[in-house]
Coordinates of C-alpha atoms and ligand atoms in Angstrom, one line a residue:
M1 CA 7.0 25.1 10.1
T2 CA 6.9 22.6 7.2
K3 CA 9.4 23.3 4.5
H4 CA 8.8 23.0 0.8
I5 CA 11.0 21.7 -2.0
F6 CA 9.9 22.2 -5.6
V7 CA 11.5 20.1 -8.3
T8 CA 11.3 21.4 -11.9
G9 CA 12.8 20.0 -15.0
G10 CA 14.4 21.8 -18.0
V11 CA 15.9 21.3 -21.5
V12 CA 14.3 17.9 -22.3
S13 CA 11.8 15.4 -20.8
S14 CA 12.8 12.0 -19.5
L15 CA 15.6 13.4 -17.4
G16 CA 14.6 11.3 -14.4
K17 CA 12.9 14.0 -12.3
G18 CA 10.8 11.4 -10.5
L19 CA 13.9 9.3 -9.6
T20 CA 15.8 12.4 -8.5
S21 CA 12.8 13.6 -6.4
A22 CA 12.4 10.2 -4.9
S23 CA 16.2 10.1 -4.1
I24 CA 16.0 13.5 -2.4
G25 CA 13.0 12.2 -0.4
M26 CA 14.9 9.1 0.6
L27 CA 18.0 11.1 1.7
L28 CA 16.0 13.4 3.8
E29 CA 14.0 10.6 5.4
R30 CA 17.3 8.8 6.2
R31 CA 18.4 12.0 8.0
G32 CA 15.4 11.5 10.3
L33 CA 13.0 13.9 8.6
R34 CA 9.3 13.3 8.0
V35 CA 8.8 13.7 4.3
R36 CA 5.7 13.8 2.0
M37 CA 6.0 13.5 -1.7
Q38 CA 3.7 14.9 -4.4
K39 CA 3.6 15.1 -8.2
L40 CA 1.7 17.7 -10.1
D41 CA 1.0 16.8 -13.8
P42 CA 0.1 19.4 -16.3
Y43 CA -2.1 17.2 -18.6
I44 CA -5.9 17.5 -18.7
N45 CA -6.8 13.8 -18.0
V46 CA -8.1 13.7 -14.5
D47 CA -5.7 10.8 -13.9
P48 CA -3.6 8.6 -16.1
G49 CA -6.1 5.7 -15.7
T50 CA -7.6 6.3 -19.1
M51 CA -4.3 6.7 -20.9
S52 CA -2.6 4.1 -23.0
P53 CA 0.7 2.7 -21.7
Y54 CA 2.2 3.9 -25.0
Q55 CA 1.3 7.5 -24.0
H56 CA 2.1 7.3 -20.4
G57 CA 3.7 4.1 -19.3
E58 CA 2.4 2.2 -16.3
V59 CA -0.5 3.4 -14.2
Y60 CA 0.6 3.2 -10.6
V61 CA -2.1 2.3 -8.1
L62 CA -2.1 3.3 -4.5
D63 CA -3.7 1.6 -1.5
D64 CA -6.6 4.1 -1.5
G65 CA -7.4 3.1 -5.1
S66 CA -6.1 6.2 -6.9
E67 CA -4.6 5.7 -10.3
T68 CA -1.5 7.7 -10.5
D69 CA 1.7 8.6 -12.4
L70 CA 4.4 6.1 -12.4
D71 CA 6.8 8.5 -10.7
L72 CA 4.8 7.7 -7.5
G73 CA 6.2 4.2 -7.9
H74 CA 9.7 5.6 -7.5
Y75 CA 8.5 7.5 -4.4
E76 CA 7.2 4.3 -2.8
R77 CA 10.3 2.3 -3.7
F78 CA 12.7 4.9 -2.3
T79 CA 10.8 6.3 0.6
N80 CA 8.3 5.3 3.2
S81 CA 6.3 8.5 2.7
P82 CA 2.6 7.5 2.8
L83 CA 1.0 8.3 -0.5
T84 CA -2.6 9.0 -1.1
R85 CA -4.9 10.7 -3.6
D86 CA -3.3 14.0 -2.5
S87 CA 0.0 12.8 -3.8
N88 CA -0.8 13.3 -7.5
Y89 CA -2.9 16.1 -9.1
T90 CA -3.4 16.9 -12.7
T91 CA -4.5 20.0 -14.5
G92 CA -7.8 18.1 -15.2
Q93 CA -8.3 17.5 -11.5
I94 CA -7.5 21.1 -10.6
Y95 CA -9.9 22.5 -13.2
Q96 CA -12.6 20.0 -12.2
S97 CA -12.5 21.1 -8.6
V98 CA -12.5 24.8 -9.5
I99 CA -15.4 24.3 -12.0
E100 CA -17.4 22.4 -9.3
K101 CA -16.8 25.3 -6.9
E102 CA -18.0 27.7 -9.5
R103 CA -21.2 25.7 -10.0
R104 CA -21.8 25.7 -6.3
G105 CA -21.6 29.5 -6.4
E106 CA -18.5 29.6 -4.2
F107 CA -16.9 32.4 -6.1
L108 CA -19.6 34.9 -5.2
G109 CA -20.2 36.4 -8.6
K110 CA -16.6 36.8 -9.6
T111 CA -15.1 36.0 -12.9
V112 CA -13.2 32.7 -12.5
Q113 CA -9.7 33.0 -13.9
V114 CA -6.4 31.0 -14.2
I115 CA -4.9 33.6 -11.8
P116 CA -5.9 33.6 -9.0
H117 CA -8.4 30.8 -9.0
I118 CA -6.5 28.0 -10.7
T119 CA -3.2 29.0 -9.0
D120 CA -4.9 29.2 -5.6
E121 CA -6.3 25.7 -6.1
I122 CA -2.8 24.5 -6.9
K123 CA -1.3 26.1 -3.8
S124 CA -4.1 24.6 -1.7
V125 CA -3.3 21.1 -2.9
I126 CA 0.4 21.7 -2.1
R127 CA -0.4 23.1 1.4
K128 CA -2.7 20.2 2.1
L129 CA 0.3 18.0 2.7
A130 CA 2.1 20.5 4.9
T131 CA 0.6 19.3 8.2
D132 CA 2.2 19.6 11.7
S133 CA 3.6 16.1 11.5
V134 CA 5.5 16.8 8.3
D135 CA 9.0 18.4 8.1
V136 CA 9.4 18.6 4.3
V137 CA 7.0 18.4 1.4
I138 CA 8.6 17.6 -2.0
T139 CA 6.5 18.7 -4.9
E140 CA 7.6 17.6 -8.4
I141 CA 6.2 19.5 -11.3
G142 CA 5.7 17.3 -14.4
G143 CA 6.7 18.4 -17.8
T144 CA 9.5 20.6 -18.9
V145 CA 9.9 24.4 -18.2
G146 CA 8.8 26.2 -21.3
D147 CA 5.7 24.1 -21.9
I148 CA 2.6 26.2 -22.1
E149 CA 0.6 23.8 -19.9
S150 CA 2.9 23.9 -16.9
L151 CA 2.7 27.7 -16.6
P152 CA -0.1 27.8 -13.9
F153 CA 1.8 25.3 -11.8
L154 CA 5.1 27.3 -12.1
E155 CA 3.2 30.5 -11.2
A156 CA 1.7 28.8 -8.2
I157 CA 5.0 27.6 -6.8
R158 CA 6.5 31.1 -7.6
Q159 CA 3.8 32.5 -5.2
M160 CA 4.5 29.9 -2.5
P161 CA 7.4 31.7 -0.8
Q162 CA 5.1 34.8 -0.4
E163 CA 2.7 32.7 1.6
V164 CA 5.0 30.4 3.6
G165 CA 8.2 32.5 3.8
H166 CA 11.2 32.5 1.5
E167 CA 13.3 30.7 4.1
N168 CA 10.9 27.8 3.9
C169 CA 11.0 27.1 0.2
L170 CA 13.7 25.6 -2.0
F171 CA 13.7 25.4 -5.8
I172 CA 15.6 22.6 -7.4
H173 CA 15.9 22.6 -11.1
L174 CA 17.0 19.4 -13.0
T175 CA 18.7 20.1 -16.3
L176 CA 20.7 18.4 -19.0
V177 CA 24.4 19.2 -19.7
P178 CA 24.8 17.4 -23.0
Y179 CA 28.1 16.1 -24.5
L180 CA 28.6 17.1 -28.1
K181 CA 30.7 14.5 -29.8
A182 CA 31.7 16.7 -32.7
A183 CA 33.0 19.4 -30.4
A184 CA 34.2 16.9 -27.8
E185 CA 32.7 19.2 -25.2
L186 CA 30.0 19.4 -22.6
K187 CA 27.6 22.2 -23.4
T188 CA 26.1 24.4 -20.6
K189 CA 24.0 26.7 -22.9
P190 CA 20.8 24.6 -22.7
T191 CA 21.0 24.8 -18.9
Q192 CA 21.5 28.6 -19.1
H193 CA 18.5 28.9 -21.3
S194 CA 16.3 26.8 -19.2
V195 CA 17.2 28.6 -16.1
G196 CA 16.7 31.9 -18.0
Q197 CA 13.1 30.8 -18.8
L198 CA 12.5 29.9 -15.1
R199 CA 13.8 33.3 -14.0
Q200 CA 11.6 35.0 -16.6
I201 CA 8.6 33.7 -14.7
G202 CA 10.0 34.7 -11.5
I203 CA 11.7 31.6 -10.1
Q204 CA 15.3 31.7 -9.3
P205 CA 16.4 28.1 -8.7
D206 CA 18.5 27.5 -5.5
I207 CA 20.0 24.3 -6.6
L208 CA 20.8 22.9 -10.1
I209 CA 21.1 19.2 -10.6
C210 CA 22.8 18.6 -13.9
R211 CA 22.3 15.3 -15.7
T212 CA 25.3 14.5 -17.8
E213 CA 27.1 11.6 -19.5
R214 CA 30.5 12.9 -18.4
S215 CA 31.9 14.6 -15.4
I216 CA 31.4 18.4 -15.5
S217 CA 34.8 20.2 -15.2
M218 CA 35.3 22.9 -12.6
D219 CA 35.4 25.5 -15.4
D220 CA 32.0 24.4 -16.6
R221 CA 30.6 24.4 -13.1
Q222 CA 31.8 27.9 -12.5
K223 CA 30.2 29.0 -15.8
I224 CA 26.9 27.4 -14.9
A225 CA 27.0 29.0 -11.4
L226 CA 27.8 32.4 -12.8
F227 CA 25.3 32.5 -15.6
C228 CA 22.5 30.8 -13.7
N229 CA 23.1 32.8 -10.6
V230 CA 23.6 30.0 -8.1
P231 CA 26.5 29.4 -5.7
L232 CA 29.2 27.0 -7.0
Q233 CA 28.4 24.3 -4.5
A234 CA 24.7 24.3 -5.6
V235 CA 25.7 23.0 -9.1
I236 CA 25.3 19.3 -8.4
E237 CA 26.4 16.8 -11.0
E238 CA 24.2 13.7 -11.6
K239 CA 26.1 11.5 -14.0
D240 CA 24.3 8.8 -15.9
K241 CA 24.2 5.5 -14.1
D242 CA 24.5 2.5 -16.4
F243 CA 24.6 0.0 -13.6
S244 CA 21.6 0.7 -11.4
I245 CA 19.1 3.4 -10.6
Y246 CA 19.7 2.6 -7.0
E247 CA 23.0 4.3 -7.2
V248 CA 21.4 7.7 -7.8
P249 CA 20.9 8.7 -4.1
L250 CA 24.6 7.8 -3.3
S251 CA 25.9 9.9 -6.1
L252 CA 23.7 12.9 -4.9
V253 CA 25.2 12.4 -1.4
N254 CA 28.7 12.4 -2.8
N255 CA 28.0 15.7 -4.5
G256 CA 26.8 17.2 -1.2
L257 CA 23.1 17.5 -2.0
D258 CA 21.6 16.4 1.3
D259 CA 23.9 18.7 3.3
L260 CA 23.1 21.6 1.0
I261 CA 19.3 21.1 1.4
V262 CA 19.5 20.7 5.2
K263 CA 21.6 23.9 5.4
R264 CA 19.5 26.0 3.1
L265 CA 16.2 25.0 4.7
Q266 CA 17.7 25.1 8.2
L267 CA 16.4 21.6 8.9
R268 CA 17.2 19.8 12.2
A269 CA 18.5 16.6 10.7
D270 CA 20.4 13.5 11.9
T271 CA 23.4 11.9 10.3
L272 CA 22.6 9.9 7.2
L273 CA 22.0 6.2 7.6
L274 CA 22.5 4.2 4.4
N275 CA 23.9 0.8 5.5
D276 CA 21.1 -1.2 4.0
W277 CA 21.4 0.7 0.8
H278 CA 25.1 0.0 0.6
D279 CA 24.3 -3.6 1.2
L280 CA 21.8 -3.8 -1.6
L281 CA 24.2 -2.2 -4.1
H282 CA 26.9 -4.7 -2.9
R283 CA 24.5 -7.6 -3.6
L284 CA 23.7 -6.1 -7.0
R285 CA 27.4 -5.9 -7.8
N286 CA 28.2 -9.4 -6.6
P287 CA 25.5 -11.8 -7.8
Q288 CA 25.9 -15.5 -7.0
H289 CA 23.3 -16.6 -9.5
E290 CA 22.3 -15.5 -13.0
I291 CA 18.8 -16.3 -14.3
S292 CA 16.7 -15.1 -17.2
I293 CA 13.0 -14.3 -16.9
A294 CA 10.7 -13.7 -19.9
V295 CA 8.1 -11.1 -19.4
V296 CA 5.5 -11.7 -22.1
G297 CA 3.3 -8.7 -22.8
K298 CA 1.7 -6.5 -25.4
Y299 CA 4.0 -3.5 -24.6
A300 CA 7.3 -5.3 -24.6
E301 CA 9.1 -2.5 -26.5
H302 CA 7.9 0.2 -24.1
R303 CA 10.3 0.3 -21.1
D304 CA 7.8 2.1 -18.8
A305 CA 4.7 0.0 -19.5
Y306 CA 5.7 -2.7 -17.0
K307 CA 8.0 -0.5 -14.8
S308 CA 7.0 -1.8 -11.4
I309 CA 7.2 -5.4 -12.6
Y310 CA 10.8 -5.0 -13.9
E311 CA 11.7 -3.3 -10.6
S312 CA 10.1 -6.0 -8.5
L313 CA 12.0 -8.7 -10.3
D314 CA 15.2 -6.8 -9.6
H315 CA 14.3 -6.5 -5.9
A316 CA 13.7 -10.3 -5.8
G317 CA 17.1 -10.7 -7.5
I318 CA 18.7 -8.4 -4.9
H319 CA 17.0 -10.5 -2.2
H320 CA 18.5 -13.8 -3.6
H321 CA 21.9 -12.4 -4.7
A322 CA 20.8 -13.1 -8.3
Q323 CA 21.3 -11.1 -11.4
I324 CA 18.2 -11.2 -13.5
R325 CA 18.3 -10.8 -17.2
I326 CA 14.8 -9.8 -18.3
G327 CA 13.6 -10.8 -21.8
R328 CA 10.9 -8.4 -22.9
I329 CA 8.9 -10.7 -25.2
H330 CA 6.1 -9.4 -27.4
S331 CA 3.1 -11.6 -27.0
E332 CA 2.3 -11.2 -30.7
A333 CA 5.8 -12.5 -31.5
V334 CA 4.9 -15.6 -29.6
E335 CA 1.8 -15.9 -31.8
R336 CA 3.9 -15.5 -35.0
E337 CA 7.0 -17.5 -34.0
G338 CA 5.7 -20.0 -31.5
P339 CA 6.6 -20.3 -27.9
E340 CA 9.5 -22.7 -28.4
R341 CA 11.4 -20.2 -30.5
M342 CA 10.6 -17.2 -28.3
L343 CA 10.7 -18.8 -24.8
A344 CA 12.9 -21.9 -24.7
G345 CA 15.8 -21.4 -22.3
Y346 CA 14.2 -18.9 -19.9
D347 CA 14.2 -19.9 -16.3
G348 CA 10.8 -18.3 -15.5
L349 CA 7.9 -16.7 -17.3
L350 CA 5.8 -13.8 -16.2
V351 CA 2.6 -12.5 -17.9
P352 CA 1.7 -9.0 -16.6
G353 CA -1.6 -7.2 -16.5
G354 CA -3.2 -5.5 -19.5
F355 CA -6.4 -4.7 -21.4
G356 CA -7.7 -5.5 -24.8
E357 CA -7.6 -8.5 -27.1
R358 CA -4.4 -7.9 -29.0
G359 CA -1.7 -10.4 -28.2
I360 CA -4.0 -12.5 -25.9
E361 CA -3.5 -15.8 -27.8
G362 CA 0.3 -15.3 -27.5
K363 CA 0.0 -15.0 -23.8
V364 CA -2.2 -18.1 -23.6
E365 CA 0.4 -20.1 -25.7
A366 CA 3.3 -18.8 -23.5
I367 CA 1.4 -20.0 -20.4
R368 CA 0.7 -23.4 -21.9
F369 CA 4.4 -23.7 -22.7
A370 CA 5.4 -22.9 -19.1
R371 CA 2.7 -25.2 -17.6
E372 CA 3.6 -28.2 -19.8
R373 CA 7.4 -27.7 -19.5
G374 CA 7.4 -27.1 -15.7
I375 CA 8.9 -23.6 -16.1
P376 CA 8.1 -21.3 -13.1
F377 CA 5.2 -19.1 -14.1
F378 CA 3.9 -16.0 -12.4
G379 CA 0.7 -14.4 -13.8
I380 CA -0.5 -11.0 -12.8
C381 CA -4.0 -9.7 -13.3
L382 CA -4.7 -10.2 -17.0
G383 CA -1.8 -12.8 -16.6
M384 CA -4.0 -14.7 -14.2
Q385 CA -7.0 -14.4 -16.4
C386 CA -5.0 -15.8 -19.3
A387 CA -3.8 -18.7 -17.1
V388 CA -7.4 -19.5 -16.3
I389 CA -8.3 -19.4 -20.0
E390 CA -5.3 -21.7 -20.9
F391 CA -6.2 -24.2 -18.1
A392 CA -9.9 -24.2 -19.2
R393 CA -9.0 -24.9 -22.8
H394 CA -6.2 -27.4 -22.5
V395 CA -6.7 -29.1 -19.1
V396 CA -10.4 -28.9 -18.3
G397 CA -11.3 -29.4 -22.0
L398 CA -13.6 -26.4 -22.4
E399 CA -12.9 -25.6 -26.0
N400 CA -12.7 -21.9 -26.9
A401 CA -13.1 -20.9 -23.3
H402 CA -12.5 -17.2 -23.0
S403 CA -13.0 -14.0 -21.1
T404 CA -16.1 -12.0 -21.9
E405 CA -13.7 -9.0 -22.2
F406 CA -12.5 -10.5 -25.5
S407 CA -15.4 -12.7 -26.6
K408 CA -18.8 -11.5 -25.4
D409 CA -20.7 -14.7 -26.5
T410 CA -18.1 -17.3 -25.7
Q411 CA -19.6 -20.7 -24.8
H412 CA -17.4 -20.9 -21.7
P413 CA -17.0 -17.5 -20.1
V414 CA -14.4 -18.6 -17.5
I415 CA -13.5 -14.9 -16.9
C416 CA -16.5 -12.6 -16.7
L417 CA -17.4 -9.1 -15.5
L418 CA -17.5 -8.4 -11.8
D419 CA -21.1 -8.0 -10.6
D420 CA -20.5 -4.4 -9.5
Q421 CA -19.2 -3.5 -12.9
K422 CA -22.2 -4.5 -14.9
M423 CA -24.0 -1.1 -14.7
I424 CA -20.9 1.0 -15.1
T425 CA -20.5 3.1 -18.2
Y426 CA -18.0 5.8 -17.1
K427 CA -14.4 4.7 -17.8
G428 CA -12.4 6.9 -15.4
G429 CA -11.7 5.6 -11.9
T430 CA -14.4 2.9 -12.0
M431 CA -12.6 -0.4 -11.9
R432 CA -12.2 -2.4 -8.7
L433 CA -9.3 -0.4 -7.4
G434 CA -6.9 -0.2 -4.5
A435 CA -6.1 -2.3 -1.4
Q436 CA -8.4 -5.3 -0.7
P437 CA -7.9 -8.1 1.8
A438 CA -7.6 -11.7 0.8
N439 CA -7.6 -14.9 2.8
L440 CA -4.9 -17.5 2.0
Q441 CA -5.5 -21.2 2.1
S442 CA -2.9 -23.0 4.2
G443 CA -0.5 -25.4 2.6
T444 CA -0.5 -23.5 -0.7
L445 CA 2.5 -21.9 -2.4
A446 CA 1.0 -18.5 -1.7
A447 CA 0.7 -19.1 2.0
D448 CA 4.3 -20.4 2.0
C449 CA 5.6 -17.2 0.3
Y450 CA 3.6 -14.8 2.4
Q451 CA 3.9 -16.7 5.7
A452 CA 0.5 -15.2 6.5
D453 CA -3.2 -16.1 6.5
V454 CA -4.5 -12.7 5.5
I455 CA -2.9 -10.3 3.0
S456 CA -3.8 -6.9 1.5
E457 CA -2.9 -6.2 -2.1
R458 CA -3.8 -3.5 -4.7
H459 CA -6.2 -4.1 -7.5
R460 CA -7.1 -2.7 -10.8
H461 CA -9.6 -4.8 -12.8
R462 CA -13.2 -5.2 -14.0
F463 CA -13.2 -8.9 -14.8
E464 CA -12.8 -11.9 -12.5
F465 CA -12.8 -15.7 -12.4
N466 CA -16.3 -17.0 -13.1
N467 CA -17.4 -18.9 -9.9
A468 CA -19.6 -21.3 -11.9
Y469 CA -16.4 -23.1 -13.0
R470 CA -14.7 -23.4 -9.6
Q471 CA -15.6 -27.1 -8.9
Q472 CA -14.7 -28.2 -12.4
F473 CA -11.3 -26.5 -12.2
E474 CA -10.6 -27.9 -8.8
A475 CA -11.4 -31.4 -10.0
H476 CA -8.7 -30.9 -12.7
G477 CA -6.0 -29.7 -10.3
M478 CA -6.3 -25.9 -10.0
R479 CA -6.1 -24.6 -6.4
F480 CA -7.8 -21.4 -5.3
A481 CA -5.1 -20.4 -2.9
G482 CA -6.5 -17.0 -2.1
T483 CA -10.0 -15.5 -2.1
S484 CA -11.7 -12.4 -0.9
P485 CA -12.7 -12.8 2.8
D486 CA -16.3 -13.7 1.8
H487 CA -14.9 -16.2 -0.7
S488 CA -16.8 -14.6 -3.5
L489 CA -13.8 -13.5 -5.6
V490 CA -10.8 -15.6 -6.6
E491 CA -7.6 -13.8 -5.9
I492 CA -4.9 -16.4 -6.4
V493 CA -4.8 -19.6 -8.4
E494 CA -2.1 -22.3 -8.4
I495 CA -1.9 -25.7 -10.1
E496 CA -0.8 -29.0 -8.7
N497 CA 2.1 -31.0 -10.0
H498 CA 4.1 -28.1 -11.2
P499 CA 7.3 -26.7 -9.6
W500 CA 5.9 -23.1 -9.3
F501 CA 2.8 -21.9 -11.1
L502 CA 1.0 -19.1 -9.4
A503 CA -1.2 -16.3 -10.7
V504 CA -2.9 -13.4 -8.9
Q505 CA -5.8 -11.1 -9.7
F506 CA -4.0 -8.2 -7.9
H507 CA -0.8 -6.2 -8.5
P508 CA 1.9 -7.3 -6.1
E509 CA 4.4 -5.2 -8.1
F510 CA 3.1 -2.1 -6.4
K511 CA 4.3 -3.2 -3.0
S512 CA 7.9 -4.2 -3.6
Q513 CA 10.8 -2.2 -2.4
P514 CA 14.5 -2.7 -3.2
T515 CA 15.3 -3.4 0.5
S516 CA 12.3 -5.7 1.0
A517 CA 11.3 -7.7 -2.0
H518 CA 7.7 -8.7 -2.4
P519 CA 7.2 -12.3 -1.1
L520 CA 5.6 -13.6 -4.4
F521 CA 8.4 -12.1 -6.6
A522 CA 10.9 -13.6 -4.1
G523 CA 9.2 -17.0 -4.4
F524 CA 9.1 -16.9 -8.1
V525 CA 12.7 -15.9 -8.5
R526 CA 13.7 -18.6 -6.0
A527 CA 11.9 -21.2 -8.2
A528 CA 13.7 -19.8 -11.3
I529 CA 17.1 -20.1 -9.5
D530 CA 16.3 -23.6 -8.5
R531 CA 15.3 -24.5 -12.1
R532 CA 18.6 -23.0 -13.4
S533 CA 20.7 -24.8 -10.9
V534 CA 19.2 -28.1 -12.0
R535 CA 19.5 -27.3 -15.7
G536 CA 23.0 -25.7 -15.7
P537 CA 24.0 -22.5 -17.5
S538 CA 21.7 -20.3 -19.5
L539 CA 19.9 -22.0 -22.3
V540 CA 18.7 -18.7 -23.9
A541 CA 20.5 -18.9 -27.2
D542 CA 21.4 -15.3 -27.9
G543 CA 20.7 -14.0 -24.4
P544 CA 17.4 -12.5 -23.5
H545 CA 15.9 -10.2 -26.1
Ligands
LIG1 N1 -8.4 -6.3 -18.4 C1 -8.5 -7.1 -17.2 C2 -9.7 -6.6 -16.3 O1 -10.1 -5.5 -16.5 C3 -7.2 -7.1 -16.5 C4 -6.8 -5.8 -15.9 C5 -5.4 -5.7 -15.5 O2 -4.6 -6.6 -15.9 N2 -5.0 -4.7 -14.8 O3 -10.1 -7.3 -15.4

């Protein structure tokens, strides 16, 4: 019988529920259990694909082309649980499906209501993952307990033990135990209130994971246990980690979480294997190199907008025993201040994906700076498109070359709409999405990094390199190192006579793990380390921004 773990959050948002759920998944997997992970999001958008990164952070893309919540990135970085469309549902999707059933007449004349129809639909998407080959399904409920919109999800998981047996369900609630400076004390009351709210809707949590800045005293643990009605050992402390998020699973193990879960769910589990994880933390703590990478984007101030990019850089750092200082550079600041002032001294420059015209010229200027100064450059999606625009304008000599995304009537549309996109008007879920194969040309940087001829990477774009310009670009020293198998789409560009200049139309950052860095990120960071070792200590004046 598949067991279910439900993870809820209380007190405040941004407690790291995704990271904690991913850590739980990882610990169970490393005890030999087959785990599936899932996030249920209470917002009405069908998926986060149409939301601004300011609202939602990064949109995380899966192999099957689904555009999902960024917590799924944590799941993939921490576990090997296969993720699909069934791993992320929103209120919008649940209602869409119920309304379609209603239109097909499937409710046989009944009034369609939140309870039971919406809650039944929610239970069915949870149970969908509980197949014979799965030991544990971990379902994270987005939002904070007490939000109006999460109520149907909480009601659905309240009902789950009725259906699958109380012994097969475990409720884990993540809360905050804040430290009040004025009183010089940790406060347990917000946790008591949030558990009180959960109990009001009929859920008694089995385990409380308490996020805190300081260690929770035995007295406070006893208080939480007594008032929240959980055994003392089920009050798990999760202290803030200022060093690395990859410490979280170890701290949960030290607080006995994996044993507790295994015991409460009566799982047949092996002993925990964490050697590689200890090794990665050891590498993080003992770097042999230090480099600085500038990530030039429109959402520099928003930590979650380029989440997987920052993580992938860290993975490559772990791989090469290097500490990476990331400078989050606003592309509009490059426009205002000039690339010299914003970028001189960095050992590598990365331009990530994006949409819309704001900040484009700053990205183009930054790429020109990297190309002309021989600074390792890595372009991703819009980053590749900007590299093509830059090359067109300053090397090929096509003045004002642009992408038709930003300049419909440009004289030189070096980036244009994909053919399949021309008739599309619907915005949601209609880009070129998900895993697509590409062939690599031998003797290129890309082939050297991947050590392969054929690769598969995830995509999310509407625009592409305009094939009418291929010959002209090649004649000026651009290599098309990767193309779709029928050669119709450019997937990777490189330039000759540069230490490391590579840009891709896809999103390699969605396939990097802390214990196995993505080959392109590893290659890029290697090039930045080499540049640093030639140039000597950091040249970034005040340290990266
Ligand atoms: N806006 C560009 C396109 O649609 C790039 C997309 C991206 O960077 N993900 O093709």
